PDB file of N, CA and C in Angstrom:
ATOM      1  N   UNK A  27       0.796  -1.150   0.055  1.00 40.00           N
ATOM      2  CA  UNK A  27      -0.196   0.053  -0.016  1.00 40.00           C
ATOM      3  C   UNK A  27       0.747   1.194   0.049  1.00 40.00           C
ATOM      4  N   UNK A  28       0.596   2.342  -0.849  1.00 41.00           N
ATOM      5  CA  UNK A  28       1.454   3.321  -1.049  1.00 41.00           C
ATOM      6  C   UNK A  28       0.330   4.611  -0.623  1.00 41.00           C
ATOM      7  N   UNK A  29       0.776   5.272   0.386  1.00 45.00           N
ATOM      8  CA  UNK A  29      -0.316   6.265   0.734  1.00 45.00           C
ATOM      9  C   UNK A  29      -1.795   5.725   0.916  1.00 45.00           C
ATOM     10  N   UNK A  30      -2.659   6.379   0.283  1.00 53.00           N
ATOM     11  CA  UNK A  30      -3.976   6.140   0.288  1.00 53.00           C
ATOM     12  C   UNK A  30      -4.494   5.370  -0.861  1.00 53.00           C
ATOM     13  N   UNK A  31      -3.641   4.762  -1.680  1.00 50.00           N
ATOM     14  CA  UNK A  31      -4.121   3.969  -2.732  1.00 50.00           C
ATOM     15  C   UNK A  31      -3.844   2.324  -2.400  1.00 50.00           C
ATOM     16  N   UNK A  32      -4.327   1.461  -2.909  1.00 50.00           N
ATOM     17  CA  UNK A  32      -4.058   0.087  -2.787  1.00 50.00           C
ATOM     18  C   UNK A  32      -4.713  -0.493  -3.977  1.00 50.00           C
ATOM     19  N   UNK A  33      -3.857  -1.668  -4.229  1.00 52.00           N
ATOM     20  CA  UNK A  33      -3.873  -2.527  -5.449  1.00 52.00           C
ATOM     21  C   UNK A  33      -3.894  -3.932  -4.958  1.00 52.00           C
ATOM     22  N   UNK A  34      -4.847  -4.704  -5.320  1.00 55.00           N
ATOM     23  CA  UNK A  34      -5.062  -6.240  -5.096  1.00 55.00           C
ATOM     24  C   UNK A  34      -4.718  -6.894  -6.247  1.00 55.00           C
ATOM     25  N   UNK A  35      -4.106  -8.109  -6.257  1.00 49.00           N
ATOM     26  CA  UNK A  35      -3.665  -8.635  -7.385  1.00 49.00           C
ATOM     27  C   UNK A  35      -4.457 -10.035  -7.299  1.00 49.00           C
ATOM     28  N   UNK A  36      -4.829 -10.364  -6.311  1.00 48.00           N
ATOM     29  CA  UNK A  36      -5.439 -11.813  -6.397  1.00 48.00           C
ATOM     30  C   UNK A  36      -6.533 -11.687  -5.385  1.00 48.00           C
ATOM     31  N   UNK A  37      -7.682 -11.170  -5.551  1.00 55.00           N
ATOM     32  CA  UNK A  37      -8.906 -11.050  -4.711  1.00 55.00           C
ATOM     33  C   UNK A  37      -9.677 -12.273  -5.174  1.00 55.00           C
ATOM     34  N   UNK A  38     -10.345 -12.930  -3.924  1.00 52.00           N
ATOM     35  CA  UNK A  38     -11.216 -14.095  -4.547  1.00 52.00           C
ATOM     36  C   UNK A  38     -12.183 -13.896  -5.691  1.00 52.00           C
ATOM     37  N   UNK A  39     -12.517 -14.986  -6.295  1.00 48.00           N
ATOM     38  CA  UNK A  39     -13.358 -15.022  -7.305  1.00 48.00           C
ATOM     39  C   UNK A  39     -15.068 -14.502  -6.923  1.00 48.00           C
ATOM     40  N   UNK A  40     -15.193 -15.024  -5.935  1.00 45.00           N
ATOM     41  CA  UNK A  40     -16.573 -14.928  -5.157  1.00 45.00           C
ATOM     42  C   UNK A  40     -16.357 -14.413  -3.824  1.00 45.00           C
ATOM     43  N   UNK A  41     -16.467 -12.897  -3.444  1.00 51.00           N
ATOM     44  CA  UNK A  41     -16.002 -12.496  -2.496  1.00 51.00           C
ATOM     45  C   UNK A  41     -17.279 -12.340  -1.434  1.00 51.00           C
ATOM     46  N   UNK A  42     -17.384 -12.946  -0.533  1.00 53.00           N
ATOM     47  CA  UNK A  42     -18.617 -13.028   0.335  1.00 53.00           C
ATOM     48  C   UNK A  42     -18.212 -12.404   1.665  1.00 53.00           C
ATOM     49  N   UNK A  43     -17.206 -11.468   1.722  1.00 60.00           N
ATOM     50  CA  UNK A  43     -16.885 -10.797   3.016  1.00 60.00           C
ATOM     51  C   UNK A  43     -16.797  -9.369   2.399  1.00 60.00           C
ATOM     52  N   UNK A  44     -16.400  -8.553   3.658  1.00 68.00           N
ATOM     53  CA  UNK A  44     -15.965  -7.113   3.430  1.00 68.00           C
ATOM     54  C   UNK A  44     -14.538  -6.990   3.633  1.00 68.00           C
ATOM     55  N   UNK A  45     -13.527  -7.138   2.577  1.00 74.00           N
ATOM     56  CA  UNK A  45     -12.136  -6.912   2.793  1.00 74.00           C
ATOM     57  C   UNK A  45     -11.630  -5.679   3.115  1.00 74.00           C
ATOM     58  N   UNK A  46     -12.541  -4.516   2.832  1.00 79.00           N
ATOM     59  CA  UNK A  46     -11.932  -3.173   2.905  1.00 79.00           C
ATOM     60  C   UNK A  46     -12.781  -2.507   4.101  1.00 79.00           C
ATOM     61  N   UNK A  47     -13.473  -2.953   4.946  1.00 78.00           N
ATOM     62  CA  UNK A  47     -13.952  -2.421   5.746  1.00 78.00           C
ATOM     63  C   UNK A  47     -13.268  -1.623   6.784  1.00 78.00           C
ATOM     64  N   UNK A  48     -12.199  -1.744   7.170  1.00 81.00           N
ATOM     65  CA  UNK A  48     -11.154  -1.128   7.881  1.00 81.00           C
ATOM     66  C   UNK A  48     -10.266   0.002   7.236  1.00 81.00           C
ATOM     67  N   UNK A  49     -10.530   0.176   6.032  1.00 84.00           N
ATOM     68  CA  UNK A  49      -9.632   1.289   5.116  1.00 84.00           C
ATOM     69  C   UNK A  49     -10.598   2.451   4.966  1.00 84.00           C
ATOM     70  N   UNK A  50     -10.892   3.082   5.915  1.00 88.00           N
ATOM     71  CA  UNK A  50     -11.738   4.287   6.063  1.00 88.00           C
ATOM     72  C   UNK A  50     -11.194   5.411   5.235  1.00 88.00           C
ATOM     73  N   UNK A  51      -9.768   5.407   5.145  1.00 92.00           N
ATOM     74  CA  UNK A  51      -9.164   6.483   4.333  1.00 92.00           C
ATOM     75  C   UNK A  51      -8.651   6.304   3.001  1.00 92.00           C
ATOM     76  N   UNK A  52      -9.062   5.217   2.555  1.00 92.00           N
ATOM     77  CA  UNK A  52      -8.666   4.789   1.431  1.00 92.00           C
ATOM     78  C   UNK A  52      -9.133   5.660   0.263  1.00 92.00           C
ATOM     79  N   UNK A  53      -8.513   6.369  -0.801  1.00 94.00           N
ATOM     80  CA  UNK A  53      -9.165   7.080  -1.853  1.00 94.00           C
ATOM     81  C   UNK A  53      -9.165   6.493  -3.046  1.00 94.00           C
ATOM     82  N   UNK A  54      -8.114   5.245  -3.458  1.00 94.00           N
ATOM     83  CA  UNK A  54      -8.156   4.636  -4.722  1.00 94.00           C
ATOM     84  C   UNK A  54      -8.035   3.289  -4.520  1.00 94.00           C
ATOM     85  N   UNK A  55      -8.844   2.414  -5.185  1.00 91.00           N
ATOM     86  CA  UNK A  55      -8.792   1.061  -5.149  1.00 91.00           C
ATOM     87  C   UNK A  55      -8.611   0.356  -6.513  1.00 91.00           C
ATOM     88  N   UNK A  56      -7.506  -0.318  -6.876  1.00 90.00           N
ATOM     89  CA  UNK A  56      -7.577  -1.008  -8.220  1.00 90.00           C
ATOM     90  C   UNK A  56      -7.642  -2.433  -8.104  1.00 90.00           C
ATOM     91  N   UNK A  57      -8.705  -2.719  -8.607  1.00 89.00           N
ATOM     92  CA  UNK A  57      -8.991  -4.427  -8.630  1.00 89.00           C
ATOM     93  C   UNK A  57      -8.804  -4.936 -10.088  1.00 89.00           C
ATOM     94  N   UNK A  58      -8.400  -3.927 -10.916  1.00 90.00           N
ATOM     95  CA  UNK A  58      -8.205  -4.452 -12.269  1.00 90.00           C
ATOM     96  C   UNK A  58      -7.557  -5.857 -12.566  1.00 90.00           C
ATOM     97  N   UNK A  59      -7.962  -6.644 -13.473  1.00 88.00           N
ATOM     98  CA  UNK A  59      -7.429  -7.702 -13.857  1.00 88.00           C
ATOM     99  C   UNK A  59      -7.496  -8.954 -12.898  1.00 88.00           C
ATOM    100  N   UNK A  60      -8.104  -8.809 -11.839  1.00 84.00           N
ATOM    101  CA  UNK A  60      -8.585  -9.847 -10.788  1.00 84.00           C
ATOM    102  C   UNK A  60      -9.699 -10.655 -11.481  1.00 84.00           C
ATOM    103  N   UNK A  61      -9.636 -11.955 -11.079  1.00 83.00           N
ATOM    104  CA  UNK A  61     -10.677 -12.702 -11.527  1.00 83.00           C
ATOM    105  C   UNK A  61     -12.013 -12.794 -10.784  1.00 83.00           C
ATOM    106  N   UNK A  62     -12.578 -11.781 -10.809  1.00 83.00           N
ATOM    107  CA  UNK A  62     -13.592 -11.541  -9.889  1.00 83.00           C
ATOM    108  C   UNK A  62     -14.885 -11.811 -10.562  1.00 83.00           C
ATOM    109  N   UNK A  63     -15.750 -12.884 -10.193  1.00 83.00           N
ATOM    110  CA  UNK A  63     -16.824 -13.027 -11.010  1.00 83.00           C
ATOM    111  C   UNK A  63     -18.091 -12.276 -10.605  1.00 83.00           C
ATOM    112  N   UNK A  64     -18.378 -11.978  -9.289  1.00 82.00           N
ATOM    113  CA  UNK A  64     -19.485 -11.502  -8.654  1.00 82.00           C
ATOM    114  C   UNK A  64     -18.826 -10.824  -7.511  1.00 82.00           C
ATOM    115  N   UNK A  65     -19.737  -9.619  -7.297  1.00 83.00           N
ATOM    116  CA  UNK A  65     -19.326  -8.775  -6.069  1.00 83.00           C
ATOM    117  C   UNK A  65     -20.472  -9.137  -4.880  1.00 83.00           C
ATOM    118  N   UNK A  66     -20.009  -9.149  -3.807  1.00 79.00           N
ATOM    119  CA  UNK A  66     -20.914  -9.289  -2.734  1.00 79.00           C
ATOM    120  C   UNK A  66     -21.781  -7.777  -2.382  1.00 79.00           C
ATOM    121  N   UNK A  67     -22.789  -7.827  -2.018  1.00 78.00           N
ATOM    122  CA  UNK A  67     -23.639  -6.611  -1.690  1.00 78.00           C
ATOM    123  C   UNK A  67     -22.693  -5.579  -0.839  1.00 78.00           C
ATOM    124  N   UNK A  68     -21.919  -5.958   0.271  1.00 79.00           N
ATOM    125  CA  UNK A  68     -21.200  -5.275   1.119  1.00 79.00           C
ATOM    126  C   UNK A  68     -19.673  -5.122   0.875  1.00 79.00           C
ATOM    127  N   UNK A  69     -19.067  -5.686  -0.048  1.00 83.00           N
ATOM    128  CA  UNK A  69     -17.783  -5.628  -0.414  1.00 83.00           C
ATOM    129  C   UNK A  69     -17.153  -4.142  -0.398  1.00 83.00           C
ATOM    130  N   UNK A  70     -17.756  -2.849  -0.750  1.00 87.00           N
ATOM    131  CA  UNK A  70     -17.205  -1.680  -0.664  1.00 87.00           C
ATOM    132  C   UNK A  70     -17.457  -1.139   0.695  1.00 87.00           C
ATOM    133  N   UNK A  71     -18.067  -1.631   1.606  1.00 86.00           N
ATOM    134  CA  UNK A  71     -18.413  -1.067   2.911  1.00 86.00           C
ATOM    135  C   UNK A  71     -17.182  -0.429   3.698  1.00 86.00           C
ATOM    136  N   UNK A  72     -17.298   0.702   4.062  1.00 87.00           N
ATOM    137  CA  UNK A  72     -16.097   1.287   4.823  1.00 87.00           C
ATOM    138  C   UNK A  72     -15.376   2.156   4.249  1.00 87.00           C
ATOM    139  N   UNK A  73     -15.710   2.264   2.907  1.00 90.00           N
ATOM    140  CA  UNK A  73     -14.839   3.005   1.952  1.00 90.00           C
ATOM    141  C   UNK A  73     -15.654   4.304   1.665  1.00 90.00           C
ATOM    142  N   UNK A  74     -15.903   4.823   2.697  1.00 90.00           N
ATOM    143  CA  UNK A  74     -16.657   6.368   2.325  1.00 90.00           C
ATOM    144  C   UNK A  74     -15.778   7.526   1.638  1.00 90.00           C
ATOM    145  N   UNK A  75     -14.417   7.525   1.790  1.00 94.00           N
ATOM    146  CA  UNK A  75     -13.702   8.290   1.098  1.00 94.00           C
ATOM    147  C   UNK A  75     -13.124   8.042  -0.177  1.00 94.00           C
ATOM    148  N   UNK A  76     -13.457   6.869  -0.696  1.00 95.00           N
ATOM    149  CA  UNK A  76     -12.949   6.235  -2.129  1.00 95.00           C
ATOM    150  C   UNK A  76     -13.524   7.212  -3.236  1.00 95.00           C
ATOM    151  N   UNK A  77     -12.422   7.623  -3.745  1.00 96.00           N
ATOM    152  CA  UNK A  77     -12.663   8.604  -5.141  1.00 96.00           C
ATOM    153  C   UNK A  77     -12.566   7.842  -6.461  1.00 96.00           C
ATOM    154  N   UNK A  78     -11.650   6.738  -6.309  1.00 96.00           N
ATOM    155  CA  UNK A  78     -11.461   6.031  -7.689  1.00 96.00           C
ATOM    156  C   UNK A  78     -11.220   4.513  -7.393  1.00 96.00           C
ATOM    157  N   UNK A  79     -12.106   3.894  -8.338  1.00 95.00           N
ATOM    158  CA  UNK A  79     -12.230   2.171  -8.168  1.00 95.00           C
ATOM    159  C   UNK A  79     -12.297   1.847  -9.476  1.00 95.00           C
ATOM    160  N   UNK A  80     -11.316   0.769  -9.682  1.00 94.00           N
ATOM    161  CA  UNK A  80     -10.991   0.201 -11.005  1.00 94.00           C
ATOM    162  C   UNK A  80     -11.217  -1.050 -11.296  1.00 94.00           C
ATOM    163  N   UNK A  81     -12.257  -1.393 -11.866  1.00 92.00           N
ATOM    164  CA  UNK A  81     -12.842  -2.961 -11.807  1.00 92.00           C
ATOM    165  C   UNK A  81     -12.631  -3.403 -13.526  1.00 92.00           C
ATOM    166  N   UNK A  82     -11.821  -2.727 -14.129  1.00 93.00           N
ATOM    167  CA  UNK A  82     -11.563  -3.140 -15.487  1.00 93.00           C
ATOM    168  C   UNK A  82     -10.843  -4.529 -15.686  1.00 93.00           C
ATOM    169  N   UNK A  83     -11.052  -5.216 -16.687  1.00 91.00           N
ATOM    170  CA  UNK A  83     -10.724  -6.414 -17.072  1.00 91.00           C
ATOM    171  C   UNK A  83     -10.969  -7.484 -16.106  1.00 91.00           C
ATOM    172  N   UNK A  84     -11.991  -7.504 -15.406  1.00 88.00           N
ATOM    173  CA  UNK A  84     -12.343  -8.598 -14.315  1.00 88.00           C
ATOM    174  C   UNK A  84     -13.237  -9.353 -15.226  1.00 88.00           C
ATOM    175  N   UNK A  85     -13.650 -10.395 -14.424  1.00 86.00           N
ATOM    176  CA  UNK A  85     -15.026 -11.267 -15.108  1.00 86.00           C
ATOM    177  C   UNK A  85     -16.313 -10.996 -14.570  1.00 86.00           C
ATOM    178  N   UNK A  86     -16.444  -9.816 -14.233  1.00 87.00           N
ATOM    179  CA  UNK A  86     -18.007  -9.533 -13.643  1.00 87.00           C
ATOM    180  C   UNK A  86     -18.745  -9.657 -14.680  1.00 87.00           C
ATOM    181  N   UNK A  87     -19.951 -10.254 -14.516  1.00 86.00           N
ATOM    182  CA  UNK A  87     -20.921 -10.515 -15.419  1.00 86.00           C
ATOM    183  C   UNK A  87     -22.142  -9.630 -14.919  1.00 86.00           C
ATOM    184  N   UNK A  88     -22.270  -8.895 -13.954  1.00 86.00           N
ATOM    185  CA  UNK A  88     -23.530  -8.454 -13.410  1.00 86.00           C
ATOM    186  C   UNK A  88     -23.095  -7.549 -12.367  1.00 86.00           C
ATOM    187  N   UNK A  89     -23.530  -6.298 -12.347  1.00 85.00           N
ATOM    188  CA  UNK A  89     -23.479  -5.096 -11.728  1.00 85.00           C
ATOM    189  C   UNK A  89     -24.605  -4.596 -11.185  1.00 85.00           C
ATOM    190  N   UNK A  90     -24.935  -4.392  -9.933  1.00 84.00           N
ATOM    191  CA  UNK A  90     -26.069  -3.799  -9.314  1.00 84.00           C
ATOM    192  C   UNK A  90     -25.964  -2.546  -8.964  1.00 84.00           C
ATOM    193  N   UNK A  91     -26.862  -1.827  -9.098  1.00 77.00           N
ATOM    194  CA  UNK A  91     -26.660  -0.208  -8.623  1.00 77.00           C
ATOM    195  C   UNK A  91     -26.359   0.078  -7.210  1.00 77.00           C
ATOM    196  N   UNK A  92     -26.839  -0.778  -6.273  1.00 83.00           N
ATOM    197  CA  UNK A  92     -26.836  -0.489  -4.955  1.00 83.00           C
ATOM    198  C   UNK A  92     -25.432  -1.182  -4.467  1.00 83.00           C
ATOM    199  N   UNK A  93     -24.404  -1.607  -5.470  1.00 84.00           N
ATOM    200  CA  UNK A  93     -23.067  -1.733  -5.028  1.00 84.00           C
ATOM    201  C   UNK A  93     -22.385  -0.484  -4.465  1.00 84.00           C
ATOM    202  N   UNK A  94     -22.846   0.561  -5.251  1.00 87.00           N
ATOM    203  CA  UNK A  94     -21.753   1.666  -5.132  1.00 87.00           C
ATOM    204  C   UNK A  94     -22.688   2.906  -4.257  1.00 87.00           C
ATOM    205  N   UNK A  95     -23.846   2.560  -3.534  1.00 84.00           N
ATOM    206  CA  UNK A  95     -24.747   3.554  -3.209  1.00 84.00           C
ATOM    207  C   UNK A  95     -23.967   4.335  -2.084  1.00 84.00           C
ATOM    208  N   UNK A  96     -23.018   3.755  -0.939  1.00 84.00           N
ATOM    209  CA  UNK A  96     -22.798   4.437  -0.116  1.00 84.00           C
ATOM    210  C   UNK A  96     -21.234   4.857  -0.322  1.00 84.00           C
ATOM    211  N   UNK A  97     -20.855   4.923  -1.713  1.00 92.00           N
ATOM    212  CA  UNK A  97     -19.525   5.708  -2.169  1.00 92.00           C
ATOM    213  C   UNK A  97     -19.945   6.819  -2.391  1.00 92.00           C
ATOM    214  N   UNK A  98     -20.061   7.664  -1.680  1.00 93.00           N
ATOM    215  CA  UNK A  98     -20.633   9.053  -2.064  1.00 93.00           C
ATOM    216  C   UNK A  98     -19.668   9.925  -2.903  1.00 93.00           C
ATOM    217  N   UNK A  99     -18.227   9.560  -2.496  1.00 96.00           N
ATOM    218  CA  UNK A  99     -17.149  10.637  -2.983  1.00 96.00           C
ATOM    219  C   UNK A  99     -16.696   9.828  -4.505  1.00 96.00           C
ATOM    220  N   UNK A 100     -17.102   8.853  -4.574  1.00 96.00           N
ATOM    221  CA  UNK A 100     -16.579   8.106  -5.976  1.00 96.00           C
ATOM    222  C   UNK A 100     -16.883   9.065  -7.055  1.00 96.00           C
ATOM    223  N   UNK A 101     -15.827   9.479  -7.644  1.00 97.00           N
ATOM    224  CA  UNK A 101     -15.781  10.308  -8.903  1.00 97.00           C
ATOM    225  C   UNK A 101     -15.334   9.464 -10.429  1.00 97.00           C
ATOM    226  N   UNK A 102     -14.635   8.640  -9.858  1.00 97.00           N
ATOM    227  CA  UNK A 102     -14.053   7.594 -11.243  1.00 97.00           C
ATOM    228  C   UNK A 102     -13.936   6.170 -11.072  1.00 97.00           C
ATOM    229  N   UNK A 103     -15.047   5.624 -11.698  1.00 94.00           N
ATOM    230  CA  UNK A 103     -15.429   4.198 -11.895  1.00 94.00           C
ATOM    231  C   UNK A 103     -15.079   3.619 -13.174  1.00 94.00           C
ATOM    232  N   UNK A 104     -14.151   2.571 -13.263  1.00 95.00           N
ATOM    233  CA  UNK A 104     -13.815   1.900 -14.721  1.00 95.00           C
ATOM    234  C   UNK A 104     -14.407   0.431 -14.367  1.00 95.00           C
ATOM    235  N   UNK A 105     -15.224   0.336 -15.421  1.00 90.00           N
ATOM    236  CA  UNK A 105     -15.847  -1.032 -15.678  1.00 90.00           C
ATOM    237  C   UNK A 105     -15.719  -1.490 -16.965  1.00 90.00           C
ATOM    238  N   UNK A 106     -14.674  -1.306 -17.555  1.00 90.00           N
ATOM    239  CA  UNK A 106     -14.172  -1.835 -18.816  1.00 90.00           C
ATOM    240  C   UNK A 106     -13.873  -3.372 -18.674  1.00 90.00           C
ATOM    241  N   UNK A 107     -14.599  -4.130 -19.561  1.00 80.00           N
ATOM    242  CA  UNK A 107     -14.375  -5.476 -19.583  1.00 80.00           C
ATOM    243  C   UNK A 107     -14.568  -5.989 -20.948  1.00 80.00           C
ATOM    244  N   UNK A 108     -14.166  -7.169 -21.168  1.00 72.00           N
ATOM    245  CA  UNK A 108     -14.166  -7.942 -22.312  1.00 72.00           C
ATOM    246  C   UNK A 108     -15.478  -8.553 -23.008  1.00 72.00           C
ATOM    247  N   UNK A 109     -16.218  -9.055 -21.805  1.00 76.00           N
ATOM    248  CA  UNK A 109     -17.311  -9.696 -22.016  1.00 76.00           C
ATOM    249  C   UNK A 109     -18.634  -8.750 -21.436  1.00 76.00           C
ATOM    250  N   UNK A 110     -19.640  -9.009 -22.258  1.00 75.00           N
ATOM    251  CA  UNK A 110     -20.989  -8.084 -21.888  1.00 75.00           C
ATOM    252  C   UNK A 110     -21.454  -8.494 -20.411  1.00 75.00           C
ATOM    253  N   UNK A 111     -21.829  -7.234 -19.953  1.00 77.00           N
ATOM    254  CA  UNK A 111     -22.100  -7.088 -18.473  1.00 77.00           C
ATOM    255  C   UNK A 111     -23.641  -6.629 -18.182  1.00 77.00           C
ATOM    256  N   UNK A 112     -24.197  -7.193 -17.341  1.00 79.00           N
ATOM    257  CA  UNK A 112     -25.584  -6.843 -17.116  1.00 79.00           C
ATOM    258  C   UNK A 112     -25.714  -5.828 -15.852  1.00 79.00           C
ATOM    259  N   UNK A 113     -26.255  -4.661 -16.077  1.00 79.00           N
ATOM    260  CA  UNK A 113     -26.433  -3.617 -15.247  1.00 79.00           C
ATOM    261  C   UNK A 113     -27.823  -3.867 -14.552  1.00 79.00           C
ATOM    262  N   UNK A 114     -28.139  -3.905 -13.252  1.00 81.00           N
ATOM    263  CA  UNK A 114     -29.362  -4.078 -12.711  1.00 81.00           C
ATOM    264  C   UNK A 114     -29.536  -2.878 -11.658  1.00 81.00           C
ATOM    265  N   UNK A 115     -30.799  -2.262 -11.949  1.00 80.00           N
ATOM    266  CA  UNK A 115     -31.070  -1.105 -11.018  1.00 80.00           C
ATOM    267  C   UNK A 115     -31.593  -1.569  -9.798  1.00 80.00           C
ATOM    268  N   UNK A 116     -31.219  -1.593  -8.652  1.00 70.00           N
ATOM    269  CA  UNK A 116     -31.643  -2.042  -7.376  1.00 70.00           C
ATOM    270  C   UNK A 116     -32.538  -0.913  -6.554  1.00 70.00           C
ATOM    271  N   UNK A 117     -32.728   0.253  -7.167  1.00 65.00           N
ATOM    272  CA  UNK A 117     -33.374   1.265  -6.396  1.00 65.00           C
ATOM    273  C   UNK A 117     -34.893   1.155  -6.288  1.00 65.00           C
TER     274      UNK A 117
END
């Protein structure tokens, strides 16, 4: 971890836990290139200060709008993927 940025090279494919809950001062999170297939509803809990989230080149097939509800400071979200992705509005 450098400053307030973090990169994970090997996050679990199916993450049913909250790995970032204690990183309250994190501003940038790079998960690009990880074999993530699905996100848990709470994966980004605790990241209230997050401004940049990179999920490019993952294996995500579905994104639900409520994944990002509590990321009020998020200004840069990269969802570039090679496969079609389904967006589901949970509001």
